[in-house]
XYZ file of C-alpha atoms in Angstrom:
294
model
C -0.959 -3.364 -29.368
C -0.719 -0.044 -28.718
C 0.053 1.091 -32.182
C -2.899 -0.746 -33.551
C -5.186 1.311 -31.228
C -4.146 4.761 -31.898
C -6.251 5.284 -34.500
C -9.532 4.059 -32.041
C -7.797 6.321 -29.382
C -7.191 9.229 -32.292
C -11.039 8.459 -33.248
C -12.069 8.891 -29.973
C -10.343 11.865 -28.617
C -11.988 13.933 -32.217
C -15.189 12.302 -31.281
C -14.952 13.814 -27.853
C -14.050 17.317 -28.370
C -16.951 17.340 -31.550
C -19.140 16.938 -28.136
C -17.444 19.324 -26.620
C -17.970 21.787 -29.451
C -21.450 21.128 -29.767
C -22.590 21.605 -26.099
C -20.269 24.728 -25.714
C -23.048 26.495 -25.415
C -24.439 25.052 -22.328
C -21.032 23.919 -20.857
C -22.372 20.460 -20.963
C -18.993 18.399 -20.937
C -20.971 14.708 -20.679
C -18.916 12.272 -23.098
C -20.535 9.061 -21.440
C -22.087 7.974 -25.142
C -18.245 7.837 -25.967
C -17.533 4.308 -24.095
C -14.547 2.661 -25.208
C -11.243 3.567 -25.186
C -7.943 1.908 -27.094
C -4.386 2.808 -28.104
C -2.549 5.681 -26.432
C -3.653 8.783 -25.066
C -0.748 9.962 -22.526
C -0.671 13.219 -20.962
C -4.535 14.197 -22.574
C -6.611 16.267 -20.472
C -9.823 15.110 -19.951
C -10.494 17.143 -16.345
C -13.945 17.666 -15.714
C -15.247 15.364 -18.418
C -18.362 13.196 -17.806
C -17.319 9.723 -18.308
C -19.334 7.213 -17.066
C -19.202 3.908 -17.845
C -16.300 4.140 -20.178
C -14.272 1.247 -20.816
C -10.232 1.686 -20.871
C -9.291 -1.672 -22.604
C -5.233 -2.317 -23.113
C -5.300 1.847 -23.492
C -2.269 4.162 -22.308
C -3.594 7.253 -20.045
C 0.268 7.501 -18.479
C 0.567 11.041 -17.061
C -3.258 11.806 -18.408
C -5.384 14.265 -16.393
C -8.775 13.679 -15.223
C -8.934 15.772 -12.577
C -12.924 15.851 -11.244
C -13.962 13.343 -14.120
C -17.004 11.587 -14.016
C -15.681 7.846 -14.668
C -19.010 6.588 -12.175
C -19.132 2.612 -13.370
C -15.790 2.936 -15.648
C -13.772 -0.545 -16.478
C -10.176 -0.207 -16.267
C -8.622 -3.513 -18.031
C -5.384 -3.789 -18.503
C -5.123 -0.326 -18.644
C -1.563 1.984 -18.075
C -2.645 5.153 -15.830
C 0.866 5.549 -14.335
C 1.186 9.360 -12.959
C -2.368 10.008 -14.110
C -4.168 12.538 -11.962
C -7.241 11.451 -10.449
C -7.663 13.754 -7.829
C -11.516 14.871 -6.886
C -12.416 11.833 -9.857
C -15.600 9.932 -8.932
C -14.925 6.699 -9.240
C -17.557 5.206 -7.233
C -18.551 1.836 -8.572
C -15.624 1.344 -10.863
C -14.136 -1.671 -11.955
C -10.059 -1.897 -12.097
C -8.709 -5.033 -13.319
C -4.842 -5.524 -13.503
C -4.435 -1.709 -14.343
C -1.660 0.452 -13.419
C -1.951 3.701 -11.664
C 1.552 3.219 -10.419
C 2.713 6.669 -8.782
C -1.344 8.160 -9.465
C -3.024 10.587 -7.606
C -6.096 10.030 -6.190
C -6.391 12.712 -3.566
C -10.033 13.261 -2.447
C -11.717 10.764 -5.153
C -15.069 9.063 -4.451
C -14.249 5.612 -4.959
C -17.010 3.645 -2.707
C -18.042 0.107 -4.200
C -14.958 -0.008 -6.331
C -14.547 -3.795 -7.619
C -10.855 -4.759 -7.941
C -8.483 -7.570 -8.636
C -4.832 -7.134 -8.990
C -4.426 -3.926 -9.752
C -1.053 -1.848 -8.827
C -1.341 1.065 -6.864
C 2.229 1.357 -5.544
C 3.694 4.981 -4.595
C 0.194 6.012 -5.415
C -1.390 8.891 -3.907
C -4.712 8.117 -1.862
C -5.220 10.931 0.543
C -9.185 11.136 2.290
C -9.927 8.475 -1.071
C -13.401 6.957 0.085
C -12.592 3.321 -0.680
C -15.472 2.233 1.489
C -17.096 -0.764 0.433
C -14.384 -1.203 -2.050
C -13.546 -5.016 -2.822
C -9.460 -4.762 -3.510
C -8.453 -8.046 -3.710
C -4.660 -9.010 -4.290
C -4.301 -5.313 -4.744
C -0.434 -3.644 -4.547
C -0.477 -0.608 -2.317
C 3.394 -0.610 -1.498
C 4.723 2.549 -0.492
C 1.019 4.403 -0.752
C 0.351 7.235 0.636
C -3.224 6.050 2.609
C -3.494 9.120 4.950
C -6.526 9.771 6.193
C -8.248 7.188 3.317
C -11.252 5.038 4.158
C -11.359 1.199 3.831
C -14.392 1.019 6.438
C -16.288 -2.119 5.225
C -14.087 -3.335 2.212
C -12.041 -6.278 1.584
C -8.385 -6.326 1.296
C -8.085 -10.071 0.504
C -4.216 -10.485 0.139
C -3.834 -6.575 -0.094
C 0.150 -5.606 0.124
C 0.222 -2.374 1.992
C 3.932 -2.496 2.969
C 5.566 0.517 3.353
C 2.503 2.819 3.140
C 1.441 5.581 5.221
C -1.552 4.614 6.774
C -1.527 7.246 9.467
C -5.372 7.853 10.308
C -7.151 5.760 8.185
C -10.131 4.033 8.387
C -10.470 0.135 8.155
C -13.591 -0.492 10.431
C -15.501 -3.464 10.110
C -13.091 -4.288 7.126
C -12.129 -7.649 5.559
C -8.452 -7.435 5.417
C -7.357 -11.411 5.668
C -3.986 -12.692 4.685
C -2.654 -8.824 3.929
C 0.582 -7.965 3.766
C 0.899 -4.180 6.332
C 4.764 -5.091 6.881
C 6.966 -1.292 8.059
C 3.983 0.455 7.042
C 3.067 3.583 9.539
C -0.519 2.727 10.753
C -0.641 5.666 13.687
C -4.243 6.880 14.456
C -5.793 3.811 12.365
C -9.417 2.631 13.071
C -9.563 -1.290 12.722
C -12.645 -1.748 15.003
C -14.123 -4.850 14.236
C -11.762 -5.554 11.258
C -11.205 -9.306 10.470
C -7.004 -9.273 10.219
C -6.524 -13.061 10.407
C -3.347 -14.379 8.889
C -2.280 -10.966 8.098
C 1.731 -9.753 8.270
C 1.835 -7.133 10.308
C 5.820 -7.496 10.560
C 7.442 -3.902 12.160
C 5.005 -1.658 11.289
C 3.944 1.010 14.212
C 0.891 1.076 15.463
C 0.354 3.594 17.862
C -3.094 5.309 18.579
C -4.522 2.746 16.294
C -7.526 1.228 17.831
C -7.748 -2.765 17.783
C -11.179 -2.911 19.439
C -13.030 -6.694 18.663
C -10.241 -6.863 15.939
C -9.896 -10.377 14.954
C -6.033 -11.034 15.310
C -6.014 -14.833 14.650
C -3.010 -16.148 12.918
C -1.458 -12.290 12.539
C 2.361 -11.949 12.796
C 3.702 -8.878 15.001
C 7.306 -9.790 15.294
C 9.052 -6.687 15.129
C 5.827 -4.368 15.468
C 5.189 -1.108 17.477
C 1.610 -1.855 19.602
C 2.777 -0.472 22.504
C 0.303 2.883 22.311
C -2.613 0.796 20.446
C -5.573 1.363 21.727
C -8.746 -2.005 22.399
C -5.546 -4.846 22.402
C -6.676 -7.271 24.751
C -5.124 -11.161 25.446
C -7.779 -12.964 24.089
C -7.013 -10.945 20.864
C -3.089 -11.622 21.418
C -3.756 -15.196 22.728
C -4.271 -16.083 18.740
C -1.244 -13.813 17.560
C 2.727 -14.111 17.990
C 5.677 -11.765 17.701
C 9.124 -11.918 19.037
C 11.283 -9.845 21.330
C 11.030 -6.801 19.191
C 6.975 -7.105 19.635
C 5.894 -3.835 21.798
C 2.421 -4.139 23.600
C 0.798 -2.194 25.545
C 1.913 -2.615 29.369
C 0.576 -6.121 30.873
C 0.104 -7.789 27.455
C 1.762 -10.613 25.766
C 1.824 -12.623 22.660
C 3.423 -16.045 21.817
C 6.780 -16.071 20.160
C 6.563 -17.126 16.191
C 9.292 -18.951 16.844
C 9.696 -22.781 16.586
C 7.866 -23.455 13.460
C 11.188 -21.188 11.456
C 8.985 -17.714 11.060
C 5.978 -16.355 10.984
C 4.670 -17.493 7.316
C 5.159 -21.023 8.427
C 3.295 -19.956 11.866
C 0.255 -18.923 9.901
C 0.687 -22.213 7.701
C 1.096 -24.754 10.282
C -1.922 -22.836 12.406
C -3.984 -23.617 9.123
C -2.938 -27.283 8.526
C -6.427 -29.297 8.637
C -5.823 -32.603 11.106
C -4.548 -35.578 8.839
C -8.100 -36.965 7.165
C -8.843 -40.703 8.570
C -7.663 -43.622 6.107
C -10.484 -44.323 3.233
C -11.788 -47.584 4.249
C -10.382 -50.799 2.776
C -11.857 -51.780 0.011
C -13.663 -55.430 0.116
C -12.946 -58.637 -0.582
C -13.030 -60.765 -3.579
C -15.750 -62.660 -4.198
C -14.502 -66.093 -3.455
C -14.651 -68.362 -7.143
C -17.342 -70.987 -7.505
C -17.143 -74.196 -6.777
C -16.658 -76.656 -9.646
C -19.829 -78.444 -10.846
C -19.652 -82.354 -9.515
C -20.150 -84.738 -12.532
């Protein structure tokens, strides 16, 4: 596939830096009439470049730099960005569907309204990113560094964020259901008003973070480090379980997961609907006619 798009990528690129050429004069970089990209275009720098809108379709940006691009609107399909600097990008609005940006870095990009599903940003970079709004759904974060980043009304619908440093960021108000935060370091974290139910929040540490009018319904703690969290209070834990390894907060408890054989099962067997009635049974036959009487 790749092969068979060089030539659109090749096409592109000369296309790109004829607009360069031709604005030199007034340093106008904007490339947005340049939409689509194909094929392979690994380590290029594009830093600075105005690309809105652009679509990367099945295109290889590994190691690329776009350091302060304008990619405002951009589709990323299928797209390989692994080790790609983004850093200072603006992103906001963007669409990211099953790309890579494996091992990326994102520091300080705009990335508000972002629309994404599936896509892999383990051992990524993310430091201040302003993912606000941001609908990540199924997205990989393992091992991310999330310093400091802002989730504050997003979704993180079946988000894996184990393993990530997490210290100080923002997930206010935040739809983060059935995620996966599982050893991740979450220390200073805002999730005020976030909705956390059936998430895995399996030893991960926790202190500083503030839980105020966090919904915690169905979330797993065995194992996890609450014991300097800030807002817990039973009500919230009441709808929760851990084990012995759970640390809360002095005068706090939670339920033990076990008894239904772990915590995945807890969430399951929490979510079971009550066995529907039986359907009603179904009439009788019509009884045959009597024979005619000669």
């Amino acid at each position: 596939m790749f092969r068979l798009g060089a030539p659109i990528a090749a096409l592109s690129l000369s296309l790109l830096a004829l607009a360069g050429q031709a604005h030199a004069a007034s340093e106008d970089r904007d490339v947005a009439k340049l939409t689509s990209f194909g094929g392979m275009c690994a380590s290029c720098d594009l830093a600075g470049r105005k690309l809105m809108n652009a679509k990367f379709a099945g295109a290889n940006f590994a190691k690329a730099v776009l350091i302060g691009a304008d990619l405002r609107g951009a589709m990323f399909y299928g797209s390989n960005f692994f080790s790609a600097d983004l850093s200072r990008a603006d992103l906001r609005g963007a669409e990211m569907r099953g790309a890579n940006f494996n091992n990326a870095n994102f520091t300080d990009a705009r990335m508000s309204g972002v629309e994404s599903s599936g896509a892999n940003f383990q051992l990524a970079v993310l430091v201040r990113v302003d993912l606000s709004s941001a609908e990540l759904h199924g997205v990989q974060m393992n091992g991310a560094n999330l310093q400091k980043a802002r989730f504050s009304n997003g979704e993180l619908i079946a988000a894996n964020l184990s393993g990530v440093n997490a210290r100080d960021a923002d997930f206010s108000n935040a739809d983060i259901n059935h995620a996966n935060f599982q050893g991740g370091r979450f220390e200073g974290a805002n999730f005020r008003n976030a909705d956390m139910t059936g998430s895995n929040l399996r030893g991960g540490a926790f202190a500083g973070a503030d839980f105020r009018n966090a919904d915690l319904s169905l979330v797993v703690l065995s194992g996890a480090d609450l014991s300097g969290a800030k807002g817990l209070d039973q009500d919230q834990l009441d709808e929760a379980c851990g084990d012995s390894a759970t640390r809360l907060p002095s005068g706090l408890s939670v339920r033990p997961c076990s008894g239904v054989r772990g915590g995945h099962q807890f969430m399951l067997w929490r979510e079971m609907p009550k066995t529907p009635p039986a359907p009603p049974a179904p009439p009788a036959a019509p009884k045959p006619p009597k024979p005619p009487k000669w």
